[in-house]
Amino acid sequence: MRTLLRRLPAAVALSGLALMSVAARAADARDDVFKAYQKLMASRFAVDISTTGDSGTMKSHGEYDTVDRIHFRNDKMEMIVVPEGTWMKTGQDWMQPPMDMSGMVKQFVPKSIEDLRGMTKNAADLGATTRNGQGVHAYSYDVDTTVMGIHVTSTNRIFLNAAGQIVHAESDGEAMGHKSHTAQDIRYDDSIRVTPPK
């Protein structure tokens, strides 16, 4: 019994160190996630998006001349969002919609790191893996936020290349009682420019 009591403080100290180590790893994972999104938001990139939900699968393509200048399209419509305004095309001609629809496009990327920090929980480092034959590092995190007045929760995974850039992201989300799975493949391209339609 005396031996057990003598060992107890050491055991408590070791368990405390283990808990601190877990907390430190979680904090490191959050920092890595935020750094990856900072790089994304400061880059020009193209993204192919596939979302599967109750009504089937929708494929979309976006080009981001940073997060303030976006050209987005799917099989139903095309949209350009720039600081000068928002334009939409569902047929042959571009028009400026009477209401701002830019939030629909901007929802795919956080507006700022502060926004991401506020809605991110449970970040975890999933370690090294491969994707399409390339070495990547995976992280997961949960999101709890409101988008365009709708409460959204999701579990997310991102995959970073050797430069710390997000090259693939997956999300299993729920909003208004509907569940969906979204996959995004990201390609960085500094030649991308988004301007108002002519």
mmCIF file of C-alpha atoms in Angstrom:
data_model
loop_
_atom_site.group_PDB
_atom_site.id
_atom_site.type_symbol
_atom_site.label_atom_id
_atom_site.label_comp_id
_atom_site.label_asym_id
_atom_site.label_seq_id
_atom_site.Cartn_x
_atom_site.Cartn_y
_atom_site.Cartn_z
ATOM 1 C CA MET A 1 0.000 0.000 0.000
ATOM 2 C CA ARG A 2 2.816 2.411 0.889
ATOM 3 C CA THR A 3 4.509 1.615 -2.403
ATOM 4 C CA LEU A 4 1.252 2.364 -4.228
ATOM 5 C CA LEU A 5 0.843 5.678 -2.407
ATOM 6 C CA ARG A 6 4.445 6.631 -3.179
ATOM 7 C CA ARG A 7 3.871 5.875 -6.864
ATOM 8 C CA LEU A 8 0.532 7.705 -7.029
ATOM 9 C CA PRO A 9 1.941 11.261 -7.365
ATOM 10 C CA ALA A 10 4.202 10.097 -10.206
ATOM 11 C CA ALA A 11 1.273 8.390 -11.924
ATOM 12 C CA VAL A 12 -0.875 11.533 -11.553
ATOM 13 C CA ALA A 13 1.961 13.665 -12.915
ATOM 14 C CA LEU A 14 2.450 11.324 -15.893
ATOM 15 C CA SER A 15 -1.273 11.293 -16.680
ATOM 16 C CA GLY A 16 -1.261 15.086 -16.457
ATOM 17 C CA LEU A 17 1.639 15.228 -18.905
ATOM 18 C CA ALA A 18 -0.229 12.865 -21.237
ATOM 19 C CA LEU A 19 -3.320 15.091 -21.144
ATOM 20 C CA MET A 20 -1.157 18.163 -21.788
ATOM 21 C CA SER A 21 0.452 16.333 -24.718
ATOM 22 C CA VAL A 22 -2.968 15.494 -26.213
ATOM 23 C CA ALA A 23 -4.087 19.115 -25.773
ATOM 24 C CA ALA A 24 -0.866 20.363 -27.399
ATOM 25 C CA ARG A 25 -1.341 18.042 -30.373
ATOM 26 C CA ALA A 26 -4.948 19.277 -30.784
ATOM 27 C CA ALA A 27 -3.734 22.904 -30.639
ATOM 28 C CA ASP A 28 -1.013 22.109 -33.207
ATOM 29 C CA ALA A 29 -3.615 20.479 -35.475
ATOM 30 C CA ARG A 30 -5.854 23.572 -35.236
ATOM 31 C CA ASP A 31 -2.891 25.804 -36.090
ATOM 32 C CA ASP A 32 -1.977 23.608 -39.080
ATOM 33 C CA VAL A 33 -5.580 23.726 -40.338
ATOM 34 C CA PHE A 34 -5.686 27.530 -40.002
ATOM 35 C CA LYS A 35 -2.306 27.948 -41.723
ATOM 36 C CA ALA A 36 -3.495 25.793 -44.634
ATOM 37 C CA TYR A 37 -6.632 27.912 -45.035
ATOM 38 C CA GLN A 38 -4.573 31.113 -44.814
ATOM 39 C CA LYS A 39 -2.505 29.846 -47.747
ATOM 40 C CA LEU A 40 -5.669 28.945 -49.651
ATOM 41 C CA MET A 41 -7.287 32.347 -49.085
ATOM 42 C CA ALA A 42 -4.132 34.123 -50.254
ATOM 43 C CA SER A 43 -3.875 32.016 -53.448
ATOM 44 C CA ARG A 44 -5.377 31.853 -56.901
ATOM 45 C CA PHE A 45 -6.872 28.408 -57.347
ATOM 46 C CA ALA A 46 -9.446 26.312 -59.176
ATOM 47 C CA VAL A 47 -11.680 23.825 -57.403
ATOM 48 C CA ASP A 48 -13.840 20.981 -58.690
ATOM 49 C CA ILE A 49 -16.689 20.306 -56.278
ATOM 50 C CA SER A 50 -18.924 17.232 -56.100
ATOM 51 C CA THR A 51 -21.843 17.333 -53.646
ATOM 52 C CA THR A 52 -24.064 14.304 -53.074
ATOM 53 C CA GLY A 53 -27.314 14.690 -51.149
ATOM 54 C CA ASP A 54 -30.998 13.766 -51.139
ATOM 55 C CA SER A 55 -31.529 14.934 -54.715
ATOM 56 C CA GLY A 56 -28.464 13.232 -56.244
ATOM 57 C CA THR A 57 -25.029 14.557 -57.140
ATOM 58 C CA MET A 58 -24.202 18.068 -58.320
ATOM 59 C CA LYS A 59 -20.831 18.908 -59.842
ATOM 60 C CA SER A 60 -19.509 22.463 -59.813
ATOM 61 C CA HIS A 61 -16.327 24.285 -60.783
ATOM 62 C CA GLY A 62 -14.944 27.436 -59.225
ATOM 63 C CA GLU A 63 -12.022 29.714 -60.039
ATOM 64 C CA TYR A 64 -10.807 31.974 -57.249
ATOM 65 C CA ASP A 65 -8.753 35.070 -58.013
ATOM 66 C CA THR A 66 -8.398 35.208 -54.207
ATOM 67 C CA VAL A 67 -11.608 34.829 -52.205
ATOM 68 C CA ASP A 68 -12.945 38.242 -53.294
ATOM 69 C CA ARG A 69 -13.036 37.441 -57.018
ATOM 70 C CA ILE A 70 -14.833 34.209 -57.896
ATOM 71 C CA HIS A 71 -16.080 32.591 -61.121
ATOM 72 C CA PHE A 72 -18.397 29.683 -60.345
ATOM 73 C CA ARG A 73 -20.428 27.394 -62.601
ATOM 74 C CA ASN A 74 -22.454 24.188 -62.607
ATOM 75 C CA ASP A 75 -24.880 22.645 -65.097
ATOM 76 C CA LYS A 76 -27.684 25.043 -64.060
ATOM 77 C CA MET A 77 -25.982 28.419 -63.847
ATOM 78 C CA GLU A 78 -22.792 30.469 -63.935
ATOM 79 C CA MET A 79 -21.884 33.277 -61.541
ATOM 80 C CA ILE A 80 -19.165 35.898 -61.219
ATOM 81 C CA VAL A 81 -18.634 37.560 -57.842
ATOM 82 C CA VAL A 82 -16.219 40.510 -57.670
ATOM 83 C CA PRO A 83 -16.070 43.609 -55.449
ATOM 84 C CA GLU A 84 -17.752 45.585 -58.280
ATOM 85 C CA GLY A 85 -20.865 43.382 -58.147
ATOM 86 C CA THR A 86 -22.386 39.964 -58.828
ATOM 87 C CA TRP A 87 -23.453 38.648 -62.251
ATOM 88 C CA MET A 88 -25.364 35.477 -63.057
ATOM 89 C CA LYS A 89 -26.102 33.570 -66.263
ATOM 90 C CA THR A 90 -28.717 30.821 -66.583
ATOM 91 C CA GLY A 91 -29.075 31.042 -70.363
ATOM 92 C CA GLN A 92 -27.165 33.044 -72.954
ATOM 93 C CA ASP A 93 -26.911 36.450 -71.279
ATOM 94 C CA TRP A 94 -25.324 37.755 -68.108
ATOM 95 C CA MET A 95 -27.552 39.680 -65.688
ATOM 96 C CA GLN A 96 -27.179 41.252 -62.276
ATOM 97 C CA PRO A 97 -29.697 39.589 -59.936
ATOM 98 C CA PRO A 98 -31.880 41.907 -57.835
ATOM 99 C CA MET A 99 -30.686 40.191 -54.646
ATOM 100 C CA ASP A 100 -27.109 39.374 -53.674
ATOM 101 C CA MET A 101 -26.483 35.690 -54.371
ATOM 102 C CA SER A 102 -22.739 35.789 -53.733
ATOM 103 C CA GLY A 103 -23.118 33.988 -50.399
ATOM 104 C CA MET A 104 -24.039 30.813 -52.280
ATOM 105 C CA VAL A 105 -20.600 30.771 -53.882
ATOM 106 C CA LYS A 106 -18.593 32.168 -50.983
ATOM 107 C CA GLN A 107 -19.873 29.482 -48.606
ATOM 108 C CA PHE A 108 -17.213 27.093 -49.922
ATOM 109 C CA VAL A 109 -14.355 29.142 -48.445
ATOM 110 C CA PRO A 110 -14.340 30.971 -45.065
ATOM 111 C CA LYS A 111 -14.275 34.760 -45.340
ATOM 112 C CA SER A 112 -11.422 35.027 -42.850
ATOM 113 C CA ILE A 113 -9.284 32.999 -40.478
ATOM 114 C CA GLU A 114 -11.263 34.571 -37.620
ATOM 115 C CA ASP A 115 -14.458 33.068 -39.093
ATOM 116 C CA LEU A 116 -12.752 29.681 -39.360
ATOM 117 C CA ARG A 117 -11.463 29.848 -35.774
ATOM 118 C CA GLY A 118 -14.931 30.660 -34.500
ATOM 119 C CA MET A 119 -16.603 27.662 -36.119
ATOM 120 C CA THR A 120 -13.874 24.981 -35.871
ATOM 121 C CA LYS A 121 -13.844 22.320 -33.165
ATOM 122 C CA ASN A 122 -12.104 18.981 -32.516
ATOM 123 C CA ALA A 123 -9.163 19.435 -34.892
ATOM 124 C CA ALA A 124 -7.007 16.312 -35.177
ATOM 125 C CA ASP A 125 -3.816 15.379 -37.009
ATOM 126 C CA LEU A 126 -4.546 12.187 -38.987
ATOM 127 C CA GLY A 127 -0.939 11.797 -40.153
ATOM 128 C CA ALA A 128 0.761 11.099 -43.454
ATOM 129 C CA THR A 129 -1.080 9.245 -46.218
ATOM 130 C CA THR A 130 -1.246 9.175 -50.027
ATOM 131 C CA ARG A 131 -3.781 10.568 -52.462
ATOM 132 C CA ASN A 132 -3.649 9.928 -56.223
ATOM 133 C CA GLY A 133 -0.169 8.486 -55.713
ATOM 134 C CA GLN A 134 1.125 11.633 -54.001
ATOM 135 C CA GLY A 135 2.220 11.941 -50.381
ATOM 136 C CA VAL A 136 -0.128 14.186 -48.370
ATOM 137 C CA HIS A 137 -0.820 14.971 -44.711
ATOM 138 C CA ALA A 138 -4.397 14.663 -43.452
ATOM 139 C CA TYR A 139 -6.282 16.596 -40.778
ATOM 140 C CA SER A 140 -9.863 16.456 -39.554
ATOM 141 C CA TYR A 141 -12.054 19.028 -37.819
ATOM 142 C CA ASP A 142 -15.712 19.700 -37.069
ATOM 143 C CA VAL A 143 -17.674 22.808 -37.991
ATOM 144 C CA ASP A 144 -20.727 24.303 -36.317
ATOM 145 C CA THR A 145 -21.873 27.537 -37.978
ATOM 146 C CA THR A 146 -24.689 29.430 -39.677
ATOM 147 C CA VAL A 147 -24.565 30.021 -43.454
ATOM 148 C CA MET A 148 -27.121 32.403 -44.971
ATOM 149 C CA GLY A 149 -29.308 31.994 -41.873
ATOM 150 C CA ILE A 150 -29.145 28.181 -41.903
ATOM 151 C CA HIS A 151 -27.510 26.188 -39.088
ATOM 152 C CA VAL A 152 -24.862 23.865 -40.545
ATOM 153 C CA THR A 153 -22.755 21.175 -38.886
ATOM 154 C CA SER A 154 -20.096 19.086 -40.589
ATOM 155 C CA THR A 155 -17.173 16.731 -40.122
ATOM 156 C CA ASN A 156 -14.308 17.627 -42.439
ATOM 157 C CA ARG A 157 -11.027 16.217 -43.682
ATOM 158 C CA ILE A 158 -8.351 18.155 -45.534
ATOM 159 C CA PHE A 159 -5.262 16.817 -47.300
ATOM 160 C CA LEU A 160 -2.144 19.000 -47.584
ATOM 161 C CA ASN A 161 0.737 18.724 -50.032
ATOM 162 C CA ALA A 162 4.394 19.140 -49.039
ATOM 163 C CA ALA A 163 4.008 22.940 -49.267
ATOM 164 C CA GLY A 164 1.176 22.869 -46.706
ATOM 165 C CA GLN A 165 -1.493 23.673 -49.327
ATOM 166 C CA ILE A 166 -4.915 22.025 -49.316
ATOM 167 C CA VAL A 167 -5.212 19.818 -52.415
ATOM 168 C CA HIS A 168 -8.331 17.871 -51.430
ATOM 169 C CA ALA A 169 -11.117 18.373 -48.910
ATOM 170 C CA GLU A 170 -14.092 16.250 -47.880
ATOM 171 C CA SER A 171 -17.080 17.201 -45.774
ATOM 172 C CA ASP A 172 -20.029 15.274 -44.362
ATOM 173 C CA GLY A 173 -22.569 17.882 -43.386
ATOM 174 C CA GLU A 174 -26.104 18.374 -42.165
ATOM 175 C CA ALA A 175 -28.390 21.375 -42.615
ATOM 176 C CA MET A 176 -32.161 21.675 -42.158
ATOM 177 C CA GLY A 177 -32.372 17.922 -41.552
ATOM 178 C CA HIS A 178 -30.649 17.064 -44.849
ATOM 179 C CA LYS A 179 -27.277 15.324 -45.040
ATOM 180 C CA SER A 180 -24.708 15.715 -47.800
ATOM 181 C CA HIS A 181 -21.183 14.685 -48.734
ATOM 182 C CA THR A 182 -18.946 17.191 -50.529
ATOM 183 C CA ALA A 183 -15.546 16.522 -52.095
ATOM 184 C CA GLN A 184 -13.291 19.282 -53.425
ATOM 185 C CA ASP A 185 -10.183 18.870 -55.574
ATOM 186 C CA ILE A 186 -8.035 22.011 -55.554
ATOM 187 C CA ARG A 187 -5.441 23.104 -58.108
ATOM 188 C CA TYR A 188 -3.290 26.208 -57.609
ATOM 189 C CA ASP A 189 -2.834 28.459 -60.649
ATOM 190 C CA ASP A 190 -1.437 31.986 -60.384
ATOM 191 C CA SER A 191 -2.646 32.800 -63.905
ATOM 192 C CA ILE A 192 -6.326 32.791 -62.837
ATOM 193 C CA ARG A 193 -8.014 36.188 -63.185
ATOM 194 C CA VAL A 194 -11.711 36.907 -62.557
ATOM 195 C CA THR A 195 -13.229 40.089 -63.985
ATOM 196 C CA PRO A 196 -16.804 41.306 -64.590
ATOM 197 C CA PRO A 197 -18.400 39.841 -67.737
ATOM 198 C CA LYS A 198 -18.133 41.904 -70.917
#
